Short mmCIF file of C-alpha atoms in Angstrom, two decimals:
data_model
loop_
_atom_site.label_atom_id
_atom_site.label_comp_id
_atom_site.label_asym_id
_atom_site.label_seq_id
_atom_site.Cartn_x
_atom_site.Cartn_y
_atom_site.Cartn_z
CA MET A 30 -14.33 102.49 64.09
CA GLY A 31 -16.32 99.37 65.15
CA LEU A 32 -12.80 97.70 65.83
CA ILE A 33 -11.70 100.53 68.28
CA PHE A 34 -14.94 100.74 69.92
CA SER A 35 -15.21 96.91 70.59
CA PHE A 36 -11.67 96.86 71.77
CA PHE A 37 -12.30 99.53 74.22
CA THR A 38 -15.63 98.17 75.36
CA VAL A 39 -13.85 94.75 76.24
CA VAL A 40 -11.10 96.63 78.02
CA ALA A 41 -13.64 98.81 79.91
CA LEU A 42 -15.36 95.82 81.16
CA GLY A 43 -12.21 94.20 82.58
CA VAL A 44 -11.35 97.60 84.29
CA ILE A 45 -14.87 97.81 85.80
CA VAL A 46 -14.37 94.42 87.47
CA PHE A 47 -10.49 95.18 88.49
CA ILE A 48 -11.92 98.63 90.30
CA GLY A 49 -15.03 96.97 91.57
CA VAL A 50 -13.22 94.01 93.28
CA LYS A 51 -9.87 95.67 94.40
CA ALA A 52 -11.33 99.08 95.36
CA ALA A 53 -15.10 98.56 96.26
CA ASP A 54 -14.71 94.72 97.30
CA MET A 55 -17.94 94.12 95.15
CA ARG A 56 -17.17 90.24 95.16
CA TYR A 57 -20.73 89.34 95.58
CA LEU A 58 -21.88 91.42 92.87
CA PHE A 59 -19.49 90.14 90.44
CA GLY A 60 -19.42 86.59 91.83
CA VAL A 61 -22.86 85.77 92.45
CA ILE A 62 -25.52 88.38 91.15
CA ILE A 63 -24.15 89.28 87.71
CA PRO A 64 -23.57 85.52 86.86
CA TYR A 65 -26.99 84.54 87.92
CA ALA A 66 -28.38 87.45 85.96
CA ALA A 67 -26.34 86.51 82.86
CA PHE A 68 -27.27 83.06 83.01
CA PHE A 69 -31.14 83.69 83.20
CA ALA A 70 -30.69 86.43 80.34
CA PHE A 71 -28.95 83.55 78.38
CA LEU A 72 -31.59 81.07 79.00
CA ILE A 73 -34.67 83.15 78.71
CA GLY A 74 -33.21 85.21 75.84
CA ILE A 75 -32.45 82.26 73.71
CA ILE A 76 -35.63 80.79 74.21
CA TYR A 77 -37.49 84.05 73.37
CA ARG A 78 -35.49 84.35 70.22
CA ILE A 79 -36.35 80.87 68.94
CA LEU A 80 -40.00 81.46 69.73
CA GLN A 81 -40.00 84.68 67.75
CA TRP A 82 -38.51 82.93 64.91
CA ALA A 83 -40.84 80.03 65.14
CA ARG A 84 -43.67 82.40 64.49
CA VAL A 85 -42.48 83.30 61.11
CA PRO A 86 -44.23 81.26 58.47
CA VAL A 87 -42.09 78.66 56.65
CA PRO A 88 -41.71 79.91 53.06
CA PHE A 89 -41.82 77.90 49.92
CA ARG A 90 -39.04 75.46 50.11
CA ILE A 91 -35.75 77.17 48.98
CA PRO A 92 -33.25 74.49 49.64
CA THR A 93 -29.67 74.88 47.95
CA THR A 94 -29.26 72.18 45.59
CA ALA A 95 -25.71 71.37 45.86
CA GLY A 96 -25.93 68.17 43.97
CA GLN A 97 -28.19 66.12 41.53
CA GLY A 98 -31.74 66.09 42.55
CA LYS A 99 -34.09 63.34 42.30
CA SER A 100 -34.98 62.78 38.68
CA PHE A 101 -35.34 59.52 36.53
CA PRO A 102 -34.45 56.24 38.04
CA TRP A 103 -31.38 55.89 35.84
CA ILE A 104 -29.97 59.46 37.19
CA LYS A 105 -27.95 59.04 40.26
CA GLN A 106 -29.34 61.30 42.94
CA ASN A 107 -27.13 63.03 45.39
CA THR A 108 -29.27 62.28 48.48
CA ILE A 109 -27.41 64.20 50.86
CA ASP A 110 -26.55 67.40 48.99
CA ASN A 111 -29.75 67.57 47.43
CA PRO A 112 -32.20 65.58 49.80
CA PHE A 113 -35.56 64.56 48.85
CA THR A 114 -36.53 62.69 52.21
CA SER A 115 -36.35 63.63 55.81
CA ILE A 116 -33.64 61.27 56.55
CA GLY A 117 -31.44 63.08 53.81
CA VAL A 118 -32.26 66.34 55.46
CA ILE A 119 -31.04 65.01 58.87
CA ILE A 120 -27.92 63.81 57.40
CA ARG A 121 -27.30 67.11 55.62
CA MET A 122 -27.89 69.04 58.83
CA THR A 123 -25.84 66.83 60.95
CA LEU A 124 -22.78 67.29 58.67
CA GLU A 125 -23.59 70.98 58.40
CA VAL A 126 -23.75 71.57 62.17
CA LEU A 127 -20.83 69.24 62.95
CA LEU A 128 -18.32 70.00 59.98
CA PHE A 129 -19.66 73.25 58.48
CA ARG A 130 -19.90 71.71 55.01
CA SER A 131 -21.13 74.99 53.36
CA LEU A 132 -18.19 76.84 54.58
CA PHE A 133 -16.05 74.11 52.95
CA ARG A 134 -17.51 75.15 49.85
CA ASN A 135 -16.23 78.72 50.21
CA THR A 136 -14.79 80.24 47.03
CA ARG A 137 -12.68 83.24 46.53
CA ALA A 138 -13.09 85.40 43.28
CA GLU A 139 -9.85 87.16 42.10
CA LEU A 140 -9.61 89.82 39.22
CA ARG A 141 -6.35 89.17 37.24
CA ASP A 142 -4.68 90.87 34.22
CA GLY A 143 -6.56 90.39 31.18
CA PRO A 144 -9.00 91.38 32.72
CA LYS A 145 -9.99 87.81 33.88
CA LEU A 146 -12.01 86.88 36.78
CA SER A 147 -10.99 83.66 38.24
CA TYR A 148 -12.35 81.63 41.29
CA GLY A 149 -10.51 79.20 43.61
CA SER A 150 -11.48 77.02 46.43
CA THR A 151 -10.29 78.67 49.73
CA LYS A 152 -10.51 76.73 53.02
CA TRP A 153 -8.96 78.74 55.66
CA LEU A 154 -12.16 79.93 56.98
CA TRP A 155 -13.65 76.70 57.18
CA LEU A 156 -10.46 75.52 59.04
CA GLY A 157 -10.06 78.40 61.31
CA GLY A 158 -13.80 78.38 62.01
CA LEU A 159 -13.93 74.53 62.78
CA ALA A 160 -10.75 74.79 64.90
CA PHE A 161 -12.24 77.60 66.87
CA HIS A 162 -15.60 75.83 67.57
CA TYR A 163 -14.24 72.66 68.60
CA ALA A 164 -11.66 73.93 70.73
CA PHE A 165 -14.35 76.29 72.40
CA LEU A 166 -16.63 73.15 72.74
CA ILE A 167 -13.76 71.18 74.47
CA ILE A 168 -12.99 74.01 76.68
CA LEU A 169 -16.61 74.21 77.74
CA ILE A 170 -16.68 70.58 78.50
CA ARG A 171 -13.49 70.76 80.44
CA HIS A 172 -15.09 73.51 82.56
CA LEU A 173 -17.76 71.25 83.73
CA ARG A 174 -15.24 69.90 86.40
CA PHE A 175 -15.97 73.16 88.29
CA PHE A 176 -19.81 72.71 87.97
CA LEU A 177 -20.13 69.02 88.90
CA GLU A 178 -19.25 67.16 92.04
CA PRO A 179 -18.00 64.49 91.95
CA VAL A 180 -16.54 65.10 88.48
CA PRO A 181 -17.81 62.28 86.12
CA LEU A 182 -15.35 60.18 84.35
CA PRO A 183 -15.91 61.50 80.77
CA ILE A 184 -14.92 64.90 81.77
CA GLU A 185 -11.89 63.73 83.27
CA ILE A 186 -10.96 61.56 79.98
CA VAL A 187 -11.50 64.82 77.86
CA GLU A 188 -9.20 66.71 80.30
CA ALA A 189 -6.55 64.03 80.04
CA LEU A 190 -6.57 64.03 76.40
CA ASP A 191 -6.35 67.73 76.28
CA GLY A 192 -3.27 67.75 78.41
CA PHE A 193 -1.88 64.77 76.70
CA PHE A 194 1.47 66.06 76.04
CA GLN A 195 2.23 66.75 79.89
CA VAL A 196 4.07 69.95 79.03
CA GLY A 197 4.88 71.84 82.37
CA ALA A 198 2.74 72.23 85.47
CA PRO A 199 -0.21 72.94 85.34
CA VAL A 200 -0.31 70.73 82.29
CA LEU A 201 -0.81 72.65 78.96
CA TYR A 202 -3.88 72.22 77.37
CA ILE A 203 -3.57 71.73 73.40
CA THR A 204 -7.13 73.52 73.13
CA ASN A 205 -5.92 76.47 74.77
CA LEU A 206 -3.18 77.03 71.96
CA ILE A 207 -5.64 76.05 69.30
CA PHE A 208 -8.27 78.23 70.84
CA LEU A 209 -6.19 81.54 70.97
CA GLY A 210 -4.73 80.88 67.52
CA ALA A 211 -8.13 80.39 65.84
CA VAL A 212 -9.63 83.65 67.54
CA THR A 213 -6.44 85.54 66.46
CA PHE A 214 -6.78 84.11 62.96
CA LEU A 215 -10.62 84.99 62.79
CA PHE A 216 -9.80 88.56 63.80
CA LEU A 217 -6.70 89.08 61.54
CA ARG A 218 -8.91 87.78 58.68
CA ARG A 219 -11.38 90.60 59.30
CA VAL A 220 -8.64 93.26 59.39
CA VAL A 221 -6.50 92.12 56.68
CA ILE A 222 -8.72 91.08 53.80
CA PRO A 223 -10.10 94.63 52.67
CA GLN A 224 -13.37 93.21 51.53
CA VAL A 225 -14.08 91.41 54.88
CA ARG A 226 -13.00 94.59 56.63
CA TYR A 227 -15.15 96.58 54.71
CA ILE A 228 -18.28 94.54 55.98
CA SER A 229 -17.09 94.22 59.43
CA LEU A 230 -19.00 95.95 62.12
CA ALA A 231 -18.68 96.45 65.83
CA ALA A 232 -21.10 93.49 66.30
CA ASP A 233 -18.45 91.28 64.54
CA TYR A 234 -15.47 92.59 66.47
CA PHE A 235 -16.96 92.78 69.80
CA PRO A 236 -17.74 88.97 70.21
CA LEU A 237 -14.16 88.24 68.89
CA PHE A 238 -12.67 90.70 71.55
CA LEU A 239 -14.92 89.14 74.39
CA ILE A 240 -14.18 85.70 73.49
CA GLY A 241 -10.33 86.47 72.85
CA ALA A 242 -10.15 88.15 76.28
CA ILE A 243 -12.08 85.57 77.89
CA GLY A 244 -9.56 83.05 76.62
CA VAL A 245 -6.57 85.56 77.51
CA THR A 246 -7.63 85.75 81.21
CA GLY A 247 -8.45 81.89 81.39
CA VAL A 248 -4.75 81.26 80.31
CA LEU A 249 -3.23 83.98 82.52
CA MET A 250 -5.24 82.54 85.39
CA ARG A 251 -4.15 78.99 84.95
CA TYR A 252 -0.59 79.29 83.83
CA PHE A 253 0.86 82.62 85.20
CA LEU A 254 -1.00 84.57 87.77
CA LYS A 255 -2.61 81.34 89.51
CA THR A 256 -5.36 81.64 91.97
CA ASP A 257 -7.06 79.39 94.44
CA VAL A 258 -8.79 76.67 92.24
CA VAL A 259 -10.43 75.07 95.33
CA GLY A 260 -11.99 78.35 96.23
CA ILE A 261 -13.28 78.89 92.67
CA LYS A 262 -14.92 75.40 92.69
CA GLU A 263 -16.42 76.42 96.08
CA LEU A 264 -18.08 79.39 94.52
CA THR A 265 -19.22 77.80 91.44
CA MET A 266 -20.72 74.74 93.39
CA GLY A 267 -22.31 77.43 95.62
CA LEU A 268 -23.96 79.05 92.42
CA ILE A 269 -25.16 75.50 91.32
CA THR A 270 -26.65 74.50 94.46
CA PHE A 271 -28.29 77.87 94.93
CA SER A 272 -26.34 78.68 98.32
CA PRO A 273 -23.56 81.11 97.18
CA VAL A 274 -20.46 81.59 98.85
CA ILE A 275 -17.63 83.94 98.34
CA PRO A 276 -14.07 82.61 99.37
CA GLN A 277 -11.87 85.50 100.02
CA THR A 278 -8.84 83.93 98.59
CA ILE A 279 -9.85 84.28 95.02
CA GLY A 280 -7.74 86.54 92.90
CA THR A 281 -9.26 89.46 90.91
CA ILE A 282 -8.26 87.70 87.67
CA PHE A 283 -10.85 85.16 88.33
CA TYR A 284 -13.70 87.95 88.64
CA ILE A 285 -12.47 89.41 85.43
CA HIS A 286 -12.66 86.25 83.70
CA LEU A 287 -16.07 85.30 85.22
CA PHE A 288 -17.49 88.84 84.32
CA LEU A 289 -16.37 88.59 80.70
CA VAL A 290 -18.16 85.23 80.44
CA SER A 291 -21.19 86.66 82.06
CA ALA A 292 -21.16 89.58 79.62
CA LEU A 293 -20.95 87.00 76.71
CA PHE A 294 -23.81 85.02 78.18
CA ALA A 295 -25.92 88.13 78.39
CA TYR A 296 -24.86 89.35 75.14
CA PHE A 297 -25.50 86.08 73.48
CA PRO A 298 -29.31 86.25 72.61
CA MET A 299 -29.21 89.63 71.06
CA SER A 300 -26.18 88.98 68.75
CA LYS A 301 -24.86 87.21 65.96
CA LEU A 302 -23.86 84.43 68.20
CA MET A 303 -27.52 83.10 67.91
CA HIS A 304 -26.30 81.36 64.99
CA MET A 305 -25.97 78.62 67.47
CA ALA A 306 -29.79 78.12 67.29
CA GLY A 307 -30.30 79.65 63.89
CA VAL A 308 -28.21 77.03 62.13
CA PHE A 309 -31.00 74.40 62.75
CA LEU A 310 -33.56 76.95 61.41
CA SER A 311 -31.97 77.81 58.04
CA PRO A 312 -34.44 77.02 55.37
CA THR A 313 -31.79 76.58 52.80
CA ARG A 314 -30.63 73.54 54.52
CA ASN A 315 -33.29 72.00 56.68
CA LEU A 316 -36.10 71.65 53.96
CA ALA A 317 -36.14 68.63 51.49
CA ASN A 318 -35.97 69.56 47.68
CA ASN A 319 -39.37 67.95 47.03
CA ASN A 320 -40.96 71.02 45.53
CA ARG A 321 -42.52 69.03 42.61
CA ALA A 322 -43.84 66.15 44.59
CA VAL A 323 -45.22 67.92 47.83
CA MET A 324 -47.91 70.33 47.44
CA HIS A 325 -47.07 73.48 49.44
CA VAL A 326 -49.87 75.59 50.83
CA ASN A 327 -48.70 79.21 51.32
CA PRO A 328 -49.36 79.53 55.23
CA TRP A 329 -50.77 83.13 54.81
CA ASN A 330 -53.31 82.35 52.15
CA TYR A 331 -56.86 83.59 52.85
CA PRO A 332 -59.73 81.56 51.42
CA VAL A 333 -60.13 82.37 47.69
CA LYS A 334 -63.62 82.36 46.36
CA ALA A 335 -63.33 80.17 43.28
CA HIS A 336 -65.78 79.79 40.48
CA THR A 337 -64.86 76.09 38.77
CA TYR A 338 -65.33 75.51 35.07
CA ASP A 339 -68.25 73.04 35.98
CA GLU A 340 -70.10 75.80 37.96
CA TYR A 341 -69.64 78.15 35.15
CA GLU A 342 -70.96 75.66 32.54
CA ASP A 343 -73.94 75.01 34.92
CA GLU A 344 -74.51 78.73 34.86
CA PHE A 345 -74.25 79.47 31.24
CA ARG A 346 -75.01 76.03 29.50
CA ASN A 347 -78.28 77.37 27.83
CA VAL A 348 -76.60 80.45 26.47
CA MET A 349 -73.54 78.40 25.48
CA LYS A 350 -75.78 76.08 23.45
CA GLU A 351 -77.65 78.91 21.86
CA ALA A 352 -74.32 80.37 20.61
CA GLY A 353 -73.26 76.89 19.34
CA LEU A 354 -70.31 76.53 21.93
CA PRO A 355 -69.32 73.09 22.86
CA VAL A 356 -70.30 71.96 26.40
CA GLU A 357 -69.16 69.01 28.45
CA LYS A 358 -72.40 67.99 29.98
CA GLU A 359 -75.33 67.94 27.76
CA MET B 17 -46.15 78.86 65.92
CA TYR B 18 -45.01 76.71 62.92
CA ASN B 19 -43.41 73.35 63.22
CA ALA B 20 -44.25 73.46 67.04
CA GLY B 21 -43.35 69.71 67.73
CA LYS B 22 -39.81 70.33 66.37
CA ILE B 23 -39.20 73.71 68.04
CA ILE B 24 -40.25 72.55 71.42
CA ILE B 25 -38.10 69.32 71.35
CA GLY B 26 -35.24 71.57 70.38
CA ILE B 27 -36.00 74.19 73.20
CA ILE B 28 -36.27 71.12 75.76
CA ILE B 29 -32.82 69.67 74.56
CA PHE B 30 -31.22 73.19 74.92
CA VAL B 31 -32.63 73.79 78.39
CA GLY B 32 -31.70 70.18 79.46
CA LEU B 33 -28.07 70.68 78.21
CA VAL B 34 -27.64 74.26 79.79
CA THR B 35 -29.34 73.39 83.25
CA PHE B 36 -27.63 69.81 83.57
CA PRO B 37 -25.19 70.86 86.18
CA PHE B 38 -28.06 72.40 88.39
CA ILE B 39 -29.97 68.92 87.94
CA PHE B 40 -26.91 67.00 88.61
CA ALA B 41 -26.21 68.81 91.79
CA GLY B 42 -29.90 68.51 92.88
CA GLY B 43 -29.54 71.59 95.14
CA LYS B 44 -27.50 69.58 97.57
CA ALA B 45 -24.60 71.53 99.02
CA THR B 46 -21.12 69.30 98.36
CA ALA B 47 -18.35 68.69 100.94
CA LYS B 48 -15.41 70.95 100.41
CA PRO B 49 -11.83 69.49 100.69
CA ASP B 50 -10.32 69.76 103.90
CA PRO B 51 -6.60 68.70 103.60
CA LYS B 52 -4.79 67.48 106.65
CA ILE B 53 -1.33 68.32 107.87
CA ASP B 54 -1.44 66.25 111.04
CA THR B 55 1.09 63.58 110.04
CA PRO B 56 3.26 62.30 112.99
CA GLU B 57 6.28 63.77 111.39
CA ILE B 58 4.89 67.22 111.41
CA LEU B 59 3.42 67.06 114.72
CA LYS B 60 6.97 66.11 116.07
CA MET B 61 8.17 69.26 115.09
CA PRO B 62 8.13 72.11 117.25
CA GLU B 63 5.40 74.60 116.52
CA ASN B 64 7.44 77.41 114.99
CA GLU B 65 9.42 75.18 112.70
CA ARG B 66 6.40 73.61 111.07
CA LYS B 67 7.20 75.13 107.61
CA CYS B 68 7.23 73.78 104.16
CA VAL B 69 10.30 74.40 101.79
CA GLU B 70 8.53 77.73 100.78
CA SER B 71 5.67 79.89 102.55
CA LYS B 72 2.32 78.51 102.37
CA SER B 73 0.79 81.07 100.09
CA PHE B 74 3.66 80.19 97.65
CA MET B 75 3.25 76.58 98.02
CA LYS B 76 -0.51 76.67 97.62
CA LYS B 77 -0.10 78.61 94.17
CA GLU B 78 3.02 77.25 92.81
CA HIS B 79 3.61 73.74 94.24
CA MET B 80 3.03 72.09 90.88
CA GLN B 81 5.49 74.65 89.01
CA LEU B 82 8.02 74.00 91.85
CA LEU B 83 7.79 70.27 91.66
CA ASN B 84 8.08 70.24 87.72
CA ASP B 85 11.17 72.32 88.18
CA TRP B 86 12.73 70.25 90.92
CA ARG B 87 12.24 67.24 88.49
CA ASP B 88 14.00 68.96 85.57
CA TRP B 89 16.85 70.21 87.70
CA VAL B 90 17.41 66.93 89.30
CA VAL B 91 16.79 64.51 86.41
CA ARG B 92 17.97 66.80 83.55
CA ASP B 93 20.66 68.96 85.26
CA GLY B 94 21.89 66.71 88.23
CA ASN B 95 21.48 69.59 90.46
CA THR B 96 20.08 67.99 93.90
CA ILE B 97 19.93 70.97 96.23
CA TYR B 98 17.33 73.40 96.45
CA THR B 99 17.89 76.81 98.15
CA ASN B 100 14.64 78.55 99.39
CA ALA B 101 13.89 82.08 99.72
CA GLU B 102 15.15 82.09 103.40
CA GLY B 103 18.55 80.55 102.30
CA LYS B 104 17.70 77.24 103.63
CA THR B 105 18.70 74.22 101.65
CA PHE B 106 16.80 70.97 100.84
CA ASN B 107 17.25 67.85 99.06
CA MET B 108 15.23 68.00 96.02
CA SER B 109 13.16 64.87 96.24
CA LEU B 110 9.43 64.17 96.19
CA GLN B 111 9.46 60.82 97.97
CA ASN B 112 12.31 61.73 100.60
CA THR B 113 11.58 65.42 101.06
CA CYS B 114 8.00 66.11 100.44
CA MET B 115 6.31 62.92 101.36
CA LYS B 116 8.59 62.60 104.61
CA CYS B 117 6.26 65.14 106.25
CA HIS B 118 3.26 64.82 104.08
CA SER B 119 3.04 61.18 104.45
CA ASN B 120 -0.82 61.36 103.98
CA LYS B 121 -1.17 61.49 100.35
CA LYS B 122 -4.85 60.60 100.43
CA LYS B 123 -5.78 63.41 103.08
CA PHE B 124 -3.11 65.76 101.68
CA CYS B 125 -2.63 65.63 98.03
CA ASP B 126 -5.81 63.67 96.74
CA GLU B 127 -8.24 65.82 98.86
CA CYS B 128 -8.00 68.90 96.63
CA HIS B 129 -6.69 67.13 93.48
CA ASN B 130 -9.81 64.86 93.46
CA TYR B 131 -12.17 67.92 94.09
CA THR B 132 -10.82 69.72 91.18
CA ALA B 133 -10.28 66.59 88.92
CA VAL B 134 -6.72 67.38 88.69
CA LYS B 135 -4.54 64.00 87.94
CA PRO B 136 -0.89 64.72 88.33
CA TYR B 137 1.18 62.16 87.02
CA CYS B 138 3.66 62.30 89.77
CA TRP B 139 2.81 58.63 90.68
CA ASP B 140 3.35 57.20 87.03
CA CYS B 141 6.90 56.90 88.22
CA HIS B 142 7.20 57.62 91.98
CA ILE B 143 5.93 54.98 94.62
CA ALA B 144 3.13 56.43 96.48
CA PRO B 145 3.45 56.25 100.37
CA LYS B 146 1.82 52.97 101.83
CA GLU B 147 -1.11 54.24 103.93
CA LYS B 148 -3.67 52.49 106.06
CA GLU B 149 -7.05 52.38 104.51
CA SER B 150 -9.25 54.62 106.90
#
């Protein structure tokens, strides 16, 4: 259900632009107004979500302890997987964000004859996820050639490396293959594995289809349908410098690509894609395991009226003495 | 707000990254490329014969594909004659056919290629025409 709904939603998004540009000539709407609106929705939406999260009190520290914690001096501590200090936490977070180490620990449970339950390591999700995210990052960096003038050298270097094999003209980018392959893998994984399919919702399929469609339209535009790249850069630079222009030479495929990207940007803050910011705020990762060393004061504690033993004894000393009870002060 | 310092630093980094192109451009309009086809060789030709090997719209979209095909046909298949859509034949040669008319690499090729950061590897092997520095 979620799968079909998501698929046709993405198809509908494409058809809307096709009709809008071909029949109604709404180039200004799809080329200027919607991209600006989507960009601001993205920016404001993400900041709003982060501020909402920041308002939630930090709980008692609950870091996952994936290694030996700090103990006696002769027991070797795993300073990264069970960090005690902020530096350890920073290293753990950096590795988590850049290399997805918790996905690397992914295991699979299988029920075999016997009946026996067996667990095995499974790295495919980690590999697919890593390939997907890094290909996406490089594609994003490459696209900066449309948003910066003059194009800085680092971007040209990234582009040259991506087209290293010099296949065909325009040169084939390696990341385009990896990206489409990884998106396809992540989608098939949801459909083929019954347990994953059972927990997959429209909110899981929709971003996959949307990102896949962005990839496909991009590839179509670059290698097959081809459109006026110089015109596209005029349009993007117009947006960047707040003096929008709409060159008439740009093909419809570009507007479909741009609209799908706008949809992704606008959808981002209200979707699971917010894990981009959320990964930095995961309490099981970003807290040091120093529960026994550092006093945790519950943030929502109200002041408790306490009556200490000293005060108690002061109050009842005479009575206690009469009853023959020991007192600390005479 | 809890951990306000760290949260605000994070938000500033995020906003900085996302708005970087806007800041880099600084609101200044950039010059758009203006490729020139006013070389002496082209101007010598009568007005109605000033045509490239294929139509202008085809060349604009497909010149990279055409050059790539030409290379393969000449270097790998030994076929040196190209017949265009109108039946006219051309010698498939970047230096002798293309650059004969478009002798102004800087103002013709590089103008758009630089603008869109395209680095064709034609000139890894071919010798670029000598041009006067202007």
